[in-house]
Tab-separated table of C-alpha atoms and ligand atoms in Angstrom:
chain	number	residue	atom	x	y	z
X	23	UNK	CA	-27.047	150.570	24.926
X	24	UNK	CA	-26.689	153.104	27.526
X	25	UNK	CA	-23.612	155.594	27.112
X	26	UNK	CA	-22.189	154.417	30.437
X	27	UNK	CA	-22.342	150.806	29.531
X	28	UNK	CA	-20.782	151.469	26.105
X	29	UNK	CA	-17.891	153.556	27.681
X	30	UNK	CA	-17.116	150.846	30.099
X	31	UNK	CA	-16.967	148.276	27.406
X	32	UNK	CA	-14.981	150.377	25.153
X	33	UNK	CA	-12.626	151.179	28.190
X	34	UNK	CA	-12.160	147.392	28.653
X	35	UNK	CA	-11.506	146.714	25.111
X	36	UNK	CA	-8.713	149.336	25.030
X	37	UNK	CA	-7.148	147.880	28.263
X	38	UNK	CA	-7.233	144.373	26.720
X	39	UNK	CA	-5.626	145.628	23.478
X	40	UNK	CA	-2.943	147.484	25.318
X	41	UNK	CA	-2.235	144.414	27.454
X	42	UNK	CA	-2.109	142.210	24.535
X	43	UNK	CA	0.382	144.773	22.731
X	44	UNK	CA	2.457	144.828	25.812
X	45	UNK	CA	2.730	141.094	26.135
X	46	UNK	CA	3.641	140.857	22.316
X	47	UNK	CA	6.079	143.690	22.929
X	48	UNK	CA	7.711	141.846	25.869
X	49	UNK	CA	7.848	138.555	24.229
X	50	UNK	CA	9.600	140.063	21.082
X	51	UNK	CA	12.075	141.720	23.448
X	52	UNK	CA	12.526	139.029	26.016
X	53	UNK	CA	16.041	138.486	27.194
X	54	UNK	CA	15.284	135.442	29.329
X	55	UNK	CA	14.829	132.390	27.067
X	56	UNK	CA	13.083	129.146	27.328
X	57	UNK	CA	14.040	125.719	25.948
X	58	UNK	CA	11.763	124.971	23.037
X	59	UNK	CA	10.391	128.699	23.082
X	60	UNK	CA	7.607	127.736	20.466
X	61	UNK	CA	6.202	124.963	22.617
X	62	UNK	CA	7.928	125.192	26.082
X	63	UNK	CA	7.816	122.180	28.442
X	64	UNK	CA	6.623	122.586	32.032
X	65	UNK	CA	8.672	120.329	34.362
X	66	UNK	CA	7.356	119.463	37.670
X	67	UNK	CA	9.585	116.833	39.025
X	68	UNK	CA	12.701	114.855	38.179
X	69	UNK	CA	14.811	111.951	39.094
X	70	UNK	CA	18.186	110.548	37.855
X	71	UNK	CA	18.242	111.478	34.083
X	72	UNK	CA	14.616	111.853	33.695
X	73	UNK	CA	12.320	114.885	33.699
X	74	UNK	CA	8.603	114.666	34.134
X	75	UNK	CA	6.074	117.306	32.948
X	76	UNK	CA	2.638	118.247	34.533
X	77	UNK	CA	1.020	115.310	32.654
X	78	UNK	CA	3.441	112.829	33.810
X	79	UNK	CA	5.252	112.507	30.478
X	80	UNK	CA	8.752	111.358	30.988
X	81	UNK	CA	11.787	113.069	29.157
X	82	UNK	CA	15.167	111.754	28.725
X	83	UNK	CA	17.594	114.613	29.905
X	84	UNK	CA	20.797	114.873	27.749
X	85	UNK	CA	21.743	118.418	28.816
X	86	UNK	CA	21.596	119.028	32.579
X	87	UNK	CA	25.141	118.933	33.388
X	88	UNK	CA	24.213	120.905	36.525
X	89	UNK	CA	22.397	117.966	38.058
X	90	UNK	CA	25.606	116.166	37.909
X	91	UNK	CA	24.918	113.074	39.973
X	92	UNK	CA	21.280	112.883	38.946
X	93	UNK	CA	18.244	115.171	39.577
X	94	UNK	CA	16.900	115.097	43.168
X	95	UNK	CA	19.439	112.516	44.302
X	96	UNK	CA	18.197	111.382	47.697
X	97	UNK	CA	21.623	111.505	49.245
X	98	UNK	CA	21.929	115.187	48.252
X	99	UNK	CA	18.515	116.078	49.513
X	100	UNK	CA	19.222	114.338	52.737
X	101	UNK	CA	22.535	116.018	53.430
X	102	UNK	CA	21.108	119.496	52.629
X	103	UNK	CA	18.007	118.936	54.706
X	104	UNK	CA	19.951	117.471	57.683
X	105	UNK	CA	22.276	120.417	57.783
X	106	UNK	CA	19.584	122.979	57.174
X	107	UNK	CA	17.842	121.555	60.318
X	108	UNK	CA	21.132	122.138	62.496
X	109	UNK	CA	22.869	125.161	61.327
X	110	UNK	CA	23.264	127.438	58.338
X	111	UNK	CA	25.597	130.437	58.945
X	112	UNK	CA	28.415	132.143	57.084
X	113	UNK	CA	32.005	131.404	56.704
X	114	UNK	CA	32.977	133.966	59.486
X	115	UNK	CA	32.088	131.411	62.189
X	116	UNK	CA	34.370	128.354	62.365
X	117	UNK	CA	32.616	125.176	60.965
X	118	UNK	CA	34.000	121.770	60.109
X	119	UNK	CA	32.124	121.391	56.834
X	120	UNK	CA	34.095	124.064	54.829
X	121	UNK	CA	37.356	122.648	56.104
X	122	UNK	CA	36.431	119.084	55.430
X	123	UNK	CA	35.106	120.124	51.922
X	124	UNK	CA	38.288	122.227	51.091
X	125	UNK	CA	40.389	119.045	52.002
X	126	UNK	CA	38.360	116.753	49.669
X	127	UNK	CA	38.603	119.303	46.895
X	128	UNK	CA	42.291	119.680	47.411
X	129	UNK	CA	42.747	115.813	47.184
X	130	UNK	CA	41.322	116.142	43.572
X	131	UNK	CA	43.763	118.937	42.412
X	132	UNK	CA	47.488	119.255	41.994
X	133	UNK	CA	49.072	120.122	45.323
X	134	UNK	CA	50.003	123.565	44.418
X	135	UNK	CA	46.237	124.711	44.214
X	136	UNK	CA	45.643	124.712	47.964
X	137	UNK	CA	43.657	127.870	48.736
X	138	UNK	CA	39.890	127.822	48.094
X	139	UNK	CA	37.438	130.780	47.926
X	140	UNK	CA	33.776	129.730	47.977
X	141	UNK	CA	31.289	131.571	45.964
X	142	UNK	CA	27.734	131.060	44.541
X	143	UNK	CA	28.019	130.892	40.823
X	144	UNK	CA	30.351	130.198	37.938
X	145	UNK	CA	30.240	134.029	37.122
X	146	UNK	CA	31.309	134.968	40.738
X	147	UNK	CA	34.088	132.429	40.599
X	148	UNK	CA	35.438	133.755	37.232
X	149	UNK	CA	35.086	137.462	38.416
X	150	UNK	CA	37.078	136.562	41.415
X	151	UNK	CA	39.606	134.802	39.302
X	152	UNK	CA	40.060	138.030	37.293
X	153	UNK	CA	40.539	140.082	40.561
X	154	UNK	CA	43.108	137.547	41.777
X	155	UNK	CA	45.021	137.651	38.496
X	156	UNK	CA	44.849	141.291	38.350
X	157	UNK	CA	46.266	141.730	41.912
X	158	UNK	CA	48.887	139.157	41.618
X	159	UNK	CA	50.322	140.371	38.393
X	160	UNK	CA	49.414	144.133	38.688
X	161	UNK	CA	48.728	143.762	34.835
X	162	UNK	CA	45.407	144.333	33.193
X	163	UNK	CA	45.162	142.414	29.830
X	164	UNK	CA	43.365	139.173	29.319
X	165	UNK	CA	43.766	136.711	26.389
X	166	UNK	CA	40.577	134.725	25.751
X	167	UNK	CA	39.610	132.025	23.099
X	168	UNK	CA	37.194	132.990	20.406
X	169	UNK	CA	33.553	132.151	21.077
X	170	UNK	CA	34.204	131.762	24.783
X	171	UNK	CA	31.615	132.366	27.482
X	172	UNK	CA	32.783	132.930	30.958
X	173	UNK	CA	29.542	134.265	32.671
X	174	UNK	CA	26.929	136.954	32.865
X	175	UNK	CA	28.637	139.750	35.031
X	176	UNK	CA	29.973	142.846	33.227
X	177	UNK	CA	33.628	141.969	33.796
X	178	UNK	CA	32.877	138.540	32.176
X	179	UNK	CA	30.749	139.692	29.361
X	180	UNK	CA	33.903	141.745	28.437
X	181	UNK	CA	36.019	138.594	28.160
X	182	UNK	CA	33.211	136.535	26.346
X	183	UNK	CA	33.505	137.026	22.742
X	184	UNK	CA	30.221	134.940	22.407
X	185	UNK	CA	28.504	137.799	24.246
X	186	UNK	CA	30.567	141.011	23.592
X	187	UNK	CA	30.439	140.602	19.856
X	188	UNK	CA	26.642	141.283	20.060
X	189	UNK	CA	27.184	144.258	22.318
X	190	UNK	CA	29.544	147.158	22.725
X	191	UNK	CA	32.443	145.089	21.286
X	192	UNK	CA	35.940	144.322	22.468
X	193	UNK	CA	37.640	146.300	25.110
X	194	UNK	CA	41.285	147.344	24.539
X	195	UNK	CA	42.390	145.094	27.321
X	196	UNK	CA	40.946	141.977	25.785
X	197	UNK	CA	42.531	139.942	23.236
X	198	UNK	CA	41.098	137.023	21.327
X	199	UNK	CA	43.063	133.945	20.315
X	200	UNK	CA	41.665	131.618	17.682
X	201	UNK	CA	39.548	128.601	18.954
X	202	UNK	CA	41.890	125.406	18.764
X	203	UNK	CA	39.267	123.615	16.809
X	204	UNK	CA	40.956	120.942	14.743
X	205	UNK	CA	37.779	120.126	12.767
X	206	UNK	CA	37.054	123.603	11.281
X	207	UNK	CA	39.708	125.966	12.885
X	208	UNK	CA	42.795	127.451	11.235
X	209	UNK	CA	44.890	124.226	12.031
X	210	UNK	CA	43.051	120.908	11.561
X	211	UNK	CA	43.452	117.142	12.057
X	212	UNK	CA	46.036	117.031	9.155
X	213	UNK	CA	48.396	119.567	10.916
X	214	UNK	CA	51.394	117.648	12.329
X	215	UNK	CA	51.118	119.487	15.653
X	216	UNK	CA	47.983	121.607	16.173
X	217	UNK	CA	48.659	122.066	19.850
X	218	UNK	CA	51.976	123.893	19.277
X	219	UNK	CA	50.421	125.843	16.179
X	220	UNK	CA	47.560	127.090	18.255
X	221	UNK	CA	49.724	127.810	21.102
X	222	UNK	CA	51.918	129.987	18.813
X	223	UNK	CA	48.901	132.103	18.018
X	224	UNK	CA	48.754	132.975	21.694
X	225	UNK	CA	52.566	133.786	21.723
X	226	UNK	CA	52.062	136.164	18.592
X	227	UNK	CA	48.939	137.718	20.305
X	228	UNK	CA	51.206	138.397	23.460
X	229	UNK	CA	53.920	140.041	21.307
X	230	UNK	CA	51.435	142.257	19.740
X	231	UNK	CA	50.008	143.247	23.261
X	232	UNK	CA	53.617	144.135	24.250
X	233	UNK	CA	54.183	146.272	21.162
X	234	UNK	CA	51.306	148.294	22.258
X	235	UNK	CA	52.989	148.780	25.707
X	236	UNK	CA	50.425	146.609	27.559
X	237	UNK	CA	50.891	143.679	29.723
X	238	UNK	CA	49.304	140.337	30.182
X	239	UNK	CA	47.462	139.460	33.387
X	240	UNK	CA	45.792	136.245	32.494
X	241	UNK	CA	45.045	133.660	29.928
X	242	UNK	CA	41.360	132.573	30.506
X	243	UNK	CA	40.001	129.387	28.812
X	244	UNK	CA	37.555	126.485	29.297
X	245	UNK	CA	39.402	123.238	29.729
X	246	UNK	CA	37.116	122.016	26.992
X	247	UNK	CA	35.267	124.835	25.196
X	248	UNK	CA	31.545	124.164	25.417
X	249	UNK	CA	29.642	127.228	24.017
X	250	UNK	CA	32.380	127.104	21.390
X	251	UNK	CA	30.862	123.763	20.152
X	252	UNK	CA	32.109	120.994	22.439
X	253	UNK	CA	35.616	121.286	21.362
X	254	UNK	CA	38.400	119.009	22.337
X	255	UNK	CA	41.652	120.859	22.468
X	256	UNK	CA	44.702	119.418	20.813
X	257	UNK	CA	47.409	117.853	22.950
X	258	UNK	CA	50.191	120.033	24.161
X	259	UNK	CA	48.166	123.189	23.879
X	260	UNK	CA	47.757	124.187	27.553
X	261	UNK	CA	51.263	123.495	28.665
X	262	UNK	CA	52.768	125.642	25.772
X	263	UNK	CA	50.139	128.434	26.222
X	264	UNK	CA	51.065	128.496	30.121
X	265	UNK	CA	54.679	128.646	29.318
X	266	UNK	CA	54.158	131.735	27.076
X	267	UNK	CA	51.561	133.379	29.426
X	268	UNK	CA	53.883	132.938	32.495
X	269	UNK	CA	56.938	134.237	30.766
X	270	UNK	CA	54.864	137.478	29.908
X	271	UNK	CA	54.131	137.739	33.734
X	272	UNK	CA	50.492	136.377	33.553
X	273	UNK	CA	48.607	133.591	35.057
X	274	UNK	CA	46.662	130.571	33.426
X	275	UNK	CA	43.064	130.340	34.432
X	276	UNK	CA	41.142	127.042	33.731
X	277	UNK	CA	37.378	127.503	33.638
X	278	UNK	CA	36.003	124.141	34.824
X	279	UNK	CA	32.525	125.403	35.372
X	280	UNK	CA	31.126	123.054	32.846
X	281	UNK	CA	33.698	120.434	32.615
X	282	UNK	CA	34.893	119.518	36.238
X	283	UNK	CA	33.920	116.860	38.800
X	284	UNK	CA	34.635	113.824	36.685
X	285	UNK	CA	32.562	114.529	33.590
X	286	UNK	CA	35.433	113.555	31.358
X	287	UNK	CA	35.706	110.265	33.237
X	288	UNK	CA	39.289	109.150	33.549
X	289	UNK	CA	40.141	112.607	35.032
X	290	UNK	CA	38.472	114.512	37.660
X	291	UNK	CA	39.250	117.938	35.784
X	292	UNK	CA	39.292	118.287	32.164
X	293	UNK	CA	42.501	120.464	32.310
X	294	UNK	CA	44.105	116.963	33.360
X	295	UNK	CA	43.590	115.810	29.779
X	296	UNK	CA	46.545	118.090	28.815
X	297	UNK	CA	48.992	116.043	30.840
X	298	UNK	CA	49.757	114.907	34.456
X	299	UNK	CA	52.342	117.572	34.718
X	300	UNK	CA	50.240	120.435	33.663
X	301	UNK	CA	48.677	122.756	36.532
X	302	UNK	CA	46.933	126.020	35.880
X	303	UNK	CA	47.488	128.880	38.377
X	304	UNK	CA	43.846	129.378	38.960
X	305	UNK	CA	40.858	126.894	38.543
X	306	UNK	CA	37.170	127.962	38.576
X	307	UNK	CA	34.321	125.557	39.250
X	308	UNK	CA	30.594	125.765	39.657
X	309	UNK	CA	27.540	124.123	38.009
X	310	UNK	CA	27.991	120.479	38.983
X	311	UNK	CA	29.513	121.243	42.247
X	312	UNK	CA	26.406	121.589	44.220
X	313	UNK	CA	24.082	119.403	41.885
X	314	UNK	CA	21.709	122.407	41.441
X	315	UNK	CA	22.605	124.155	44.930
X	316	UNK	CA	24.433	127.418	44.127
X	317	UNK	CA	27.940	126.389	44.973
X	318	UNK	CA	31.030	127.434	43.312
X	319	UNK	CA	34.609	127.969	44.046
X	320	UNK	CA	38.046	129.318	43.046
X	321	UNK	CA	41.067	127.415	43.681
X	322	UNK	CA	44.439	128.910	43.498
X	323	UNK	CA	47.954	128.874	44.846
X	324	UNK	CA	49.306	130.258	47.998
X	325	UNK	CA	51.282	132.949	46.183
X	326	UNK	CA	48.324	134.260	44.299
X	327	UNK	CA	46.157	134.100	47.282
X	328	UNK	CA	48.984	135.814	49.325
X	329	UNK	CA	49.058	138.722	46.771
X	330	UNK	CA	45.213	139.231	47.057
X	331	UNK	CA	45.492	139.329	50.915
X	332	UNK	CA	48.267	141.782	50.714
X	333	UNK	CA	45.949	144.578	49.538
X	334	UNK	CA	44.455	144.595	53.046
X	335	UNK	CA	40.845	144.322	51.736
X	336	UNK	CA	38.707	141.732	53.235
X	337	UNK	CA	36.923	139.150	50.835
X	338	UNK	CA	33.679	138.249	52.138
X	339	UNK	CA	30.806	136.408	50.293
X	340	UNK	CA	27.612	136.100	52.362
X	341	UNK	CA	26.404	132.636	50.841
X	342	UNK	CA	29.798	131.301	49.825
X	343	UNK	CA	30.727	128.190	51.630
X	344	UNK	CA	27.952	127.963	54.208
X	345	UNK	CA	27.604	124.740	56.209
X	346	UNK	CA	24.721	123.654	53.999
X	347	UNK	CA	26.548	124.522	50.782
X	348	UNK	CA	29.447	122.503	51.993
X	349	UNK	CA	27.271	119.537	53.241
X	350	UNK	CA	25.827	119.471	49.697
X	351	UNK	CA	29.266	119.560	48.185
X	352	UNK	CA	30.625	116.810	50.331
X	353	UNK	CA	27.530	114.722	49.415
X	354	UNK	CA	28.204	115.151	45.663
X	355	UNK	CA	31.785	114.003	46.065
X	356	UNK	CA	30.580	110.904	48.025
X	357	UNK	CA	28.121	110.107	45.445
X	358	UNK	CA	30.513	110.447	42.547
X	359	UNK	CA	32.739	107.891	44.248
X	360	UNK	CA	29.991	105.537	45.597
X	361	UNK	CA	28.212	105.231	42.335
X	362	UNK	CA	31.316	105.216	40.203
X	363	UNK	CA	29.993	107.892	38.093
X	364	UNK	CA	33.211	108.731	36.510
X	365	UNK	CA	33.639	104.901	35.541
X	366	UNK	CA	30.146	105.331	34.171
X	367	UNK	CA	31.078	108.429	32.149
X	368	UNK	CA	34.098	106.521	30.697
X	369	UNK	CA	31.985	103.412	29.720
X	370	UNK	CA	28.698	105.163	28.611
X	371	UNK	CA	30.508	107.992	27.002
X	372	UNK	CA	32.594	105.645	24.901
X	373	UNK	CA	29.830	103.518	23.799
X	374	UNK	CA	27.823	106.657	22.799
X	375	UNK	CA	30.694	107.982	20.839
X	376	UNK	CA	31.337	104.799	19.272
X	377	UNK	CA	27.539	104.548	18.172
X	378	UNK	CA	27.561	108.135	17.000
X	379	UNK	CA	30.774	107.457	14.946
X	380	UNK	CA	28.999	104.561	13.287
X	381	UNK	CA	26.077	106.756	12.353
X	382	UNK	CA	28.516	109.255	10.900
X	383	UNK	CA	29.322	106.465	8.267
X	384	UNK	CA	25.713	106.333	7.375
X	385	UNK	CA	24.688	110.048	7.431
X	386	UNK	CA	26.716	112.602	5.312
X	387	UNK	CA	25.243	115.301	7.388
X	388	UNK	CA	27.247	114.252	10.462
X	389	UNK	CA	30.601	116.075	9.749
X	390	UNK	CA	32.174	115.302	13.148
X	391	UNK	CA	31.758	113.346	16.310
X	392	UNK	CA	33.984	114.344	19.300
X	393	UNK	CA	34.199	114.284	22.927
X	394	UNK	CA	35.447	112.583	26.023
X	395	UNK	CA	33.443	110.971	28.825
X	396	UNK	CA	30.097	112.371	29.044
X	397	UNK	CA	30.901	115.573	27.205
X	398	UNK	CA	30.081	114.989	23.397
X	399	UNK	CA	29.231	116.926	20.279
X	400	UNK	CA	27.934	115.966	16.924
X	401	UNK	CA	28.582	118.534	14.359
X	402	UNK	CA	26.162	118.765	11.455
X	403	UNK	CA	27.263	120.140	8.177
X	404	UNK	CA	25.564	120.639	4.773
X	405	UNK	CA	28.579	119.157	3.031
X	406	UNK	CA	31.654	117.506	4.421
X	407	UNK	CA	34.115	119.255	2.256
X	408	UNK	CA	33.101	122.858	2.821
X	409	UNK	CA	31.888	122.083	6.305
X	410	UNK	CA	28.995	124.457	5.853
X	411	UNK	CA	27.134	124.482	9.044
X	412	UNK	CA	23.718	122.592	9.063
X	413	UNK	CA	22.013	125.005	11.505
X	414	UNK	CA	18.482	124.486	10.579
X	415	UNK	CA	18.901	120.802	10.441
X	416	UNK	CA	20.355	120.728	13.938
X	417	UNK	CA	17.240	122.605	15.164
X	418	UNK	CA	15.070	120.242	13.350
X	419	UNK	CA	16.536	117.291	15.069
X	420	UNK	CA	16.337	118.861	18.492
X	421	UNK	CA	12.803	119.672	17.934
X	422	UNK	CA	11.791	116.212	16.633
X	423	UNK	CA	13.697	114.449	19.478
X	424	UNK	CA	11.561	116.409	21.922
X	425	UNK	CA	8.239	116.051	20.166
X	426	UNK	CA	8.423	112.334	18.905
X	427	UNK	CA	10.826	110.830	21.524
X	428	UNK	CA	10.826	112.914	24.563
X	429	UNK	CA	14.430	113.362	24.509
X	430	UNK	CA	15.984	116.707	25.487
X	431	UNK	CA	19.098	117.561	23.524
X	432	UNK	CA	20.250	121.147	22.528
X	433	UNK	CA	22.752	122.865	20.271
X	434	UNK	CA	25.964	124.829	20.649
X	435	UNK	CA	28.850	126.274	18.644
X	436	UNK	CA	28.948	129.589	16.796
X	437	UNK	CA	26.554	128.294	14.314
X	438	UNK	CA	24.358	126.412	16.635
X	439	UNK	CA	25.046	123.267	14.398
X	440	UNK	CA	26.523	121.103	17.098
X	441	UNK	CA	24.185	118.715	19.077
X	442	UNK	CA	25.653	118.597	22.440
X	443	UNK	CA	25.491	115.818	25.230
X	444	UNK	CA	26.132	116.745	28.678
X	445	UNK	CA	23.707	114.468	30.618
X	446	UNK	CA	23.571	113.834	34.371
X	447	UNK	CA	26.434	111.412	35.108
X	448	UNK	CA	24.051	108.512	35.716
X	449	UNK	CA	23.101	108.297	32.145
X	450	UNK	CA	23.085	104.620	31.210
X	451	UNK	CA	23.839	102.428	28.160
X	452	UNK	CA	20.280	101.961	27.332
X	453	UNK	CA	19.824	105.879	27.183
X	454	UNK	CA	22.800	106.295	24.926
X	455	UNK	CA	21.360	103.440	22.519
X	456	UNK	CA	17.946	104.983	22.470
X	457	UNK	CA	19.281	108.472	21.615
X	458	UNK	CA	21.283	107.181	18.863
X	459	UNK	CA	18.388	105.137	17.339
X	460	UNK	CA	16.123	108.158	17.416
X	461	UNK	CA	18.707	110.426	15.849
X	462	UNK	CA	19.245	107.777	13.206
X	463	UNK	CA	15.640	107.632	12.451
X	464	UNK	CA	15.196	111.477	12.235
X	465	UNK	CA	18.170	111.790	9.995
X	466	UNK	CA	17.082	109.008	7.712
X	467	UNK	CA	13.501	110.616	7.493
X	468	UNK	CA	14.643	114.203	6.831
X	469	UNK	CA	13.848	115.102	3.357
X	470	UNK	CA	16.725	115.965	1.108
X	471	UNK	CA	14.842	119.049	0.198
X	472	UNK	CA	15.042	120.354	3.736
X	473	UNK	CA	18.821	120.142	3.524
X	474	UNK	CA	18.875	121.676	0.002
X	475	UNK	CA	16.786	124.580	1.141
X	476	UNK	CA	19.230	125.177	4.006
X	477	UNK	CA	22.118	125.231	1.520
X	478	UNK	CA	20.457	127.873	-0.521
X	479	UNK	CA	19.804	129.972	2.637
X	480	UNK	CA	23.372	130.002	3.737
P	528	LIG	C1	32.215	127.908	31.016
P	528	LIG	C2	31.237	128.857	31.782
P	528	LIG	N1	31.806	129.531	32.722
P	528	LIG	C3	31.087	130.306	33.513
P	528	LIG	C4	29.573	130.329	33.487
P	528	LIG	C5	28.789	131.086	34.445
P	528	LIG	O1	28.227	130.312	35.461
P	528	LIG	P1	26.916	130.815	36.269
P	528	LIG	O2	25.906	130.735	35.134
P	528	LIG	O3	26.893	129.911	37.280
P	528	LIG	O4	27.195	132.164	36.563
P	528	LIG	C6	29.120	129.427	32.602
P	528	LIG	C7	27.526	129.310	32.475
P	528	LIG	O5	26.952	128.813	31.576
P	528	LIG	C8	29.819	128.590	31.751
P	528	LIG	O6	29.488	127.871	30.846
């Protein structure tokens, strides 16, 4: 072989090795994650509650709460395309859509939440909520629930224990209250009044904050903590916490980014589960609002908005509340009503919960079944008494559901042992029955040795 050819081949080999190493290096350090990372799925189209891969294989989607009224709903596509064809400017020009949409949203909320700021994501909404609270109260400190996630901006990582615990840690202005989880938290089902008991933990925290000479700006919580493990909050918790927070001069922020727009069925907003009289000072919303279009919002009171305006600094958001975004938002609200999706969430959610509860009687590994409407969780445990999380078993169920049944389910909770259901709201009775049948088969099938192994691991 001539020297030149040899050198060229050697060079190519070295380049190849460097590239391979770089790919491995990047894979290892990748911060953006795929579902089913060992065997990812390429989805090329979707409709309703179904996803289709490049080979036409159909998957039942139990996790896409963003595509709230169903994937690629024709009414949403039509509304977006029609408005896109006429005008899409920003909210500095007058336009009917933003006014019509704000009116429709206002009709779903308590009267006092009458000012709306339109933004593009749940993170933007929560960041603005922090600013509003800060400006209104002139205080800095924030109380959040353990394991919470409120978004990906720096300000929100700071108030998300789920994230900051893995990073630089807790800032001095952030205070973490126990998650009011009546299944495995500090006060459980057997407590006579867990709502009051958990609210008192916030009261104690506020007193500690005052002792340090600091002041509370806001209490921030999801109306049903999702990353925390599909938690249903005990009755009376929010009203009591709001009382304590307000008497400390702070405001109550309900993060409805995951739970709003009728997911819980009987109520349009999950905070309404805490009683008809309960009203947060600020509500943030996002994901389902635009059915996949980047549309989010902060709703608040005239007093809080007034204090924000008083600083004399303009609030402008280039893509927030454009005519197209608002046309999409209006169409989503129409479909929720026209297709009675809240009624569907009540009926199908109750059926699914009932079937899963029956399954619990047959499988020791199911420690808890909880939920409301189409927001449900099944917590898997190694043994019911100690409630040891069955993390590997949960991952195993998720993998087999995907591989054997083409059903997409994922896990949540601090130990990733809660199978979560937040499907598009058109999820049907037959979908619920199929999922339960498949979970039943997999749990029956799972070798006792798999579980024993996990027990030794933990
Ligand atoms: C409860 C909650 N709040 C806020 C966010 C942030 O929303 P986005 O990803 O649209 O910025 C999320 C996202 O997962 C969320 O679950």
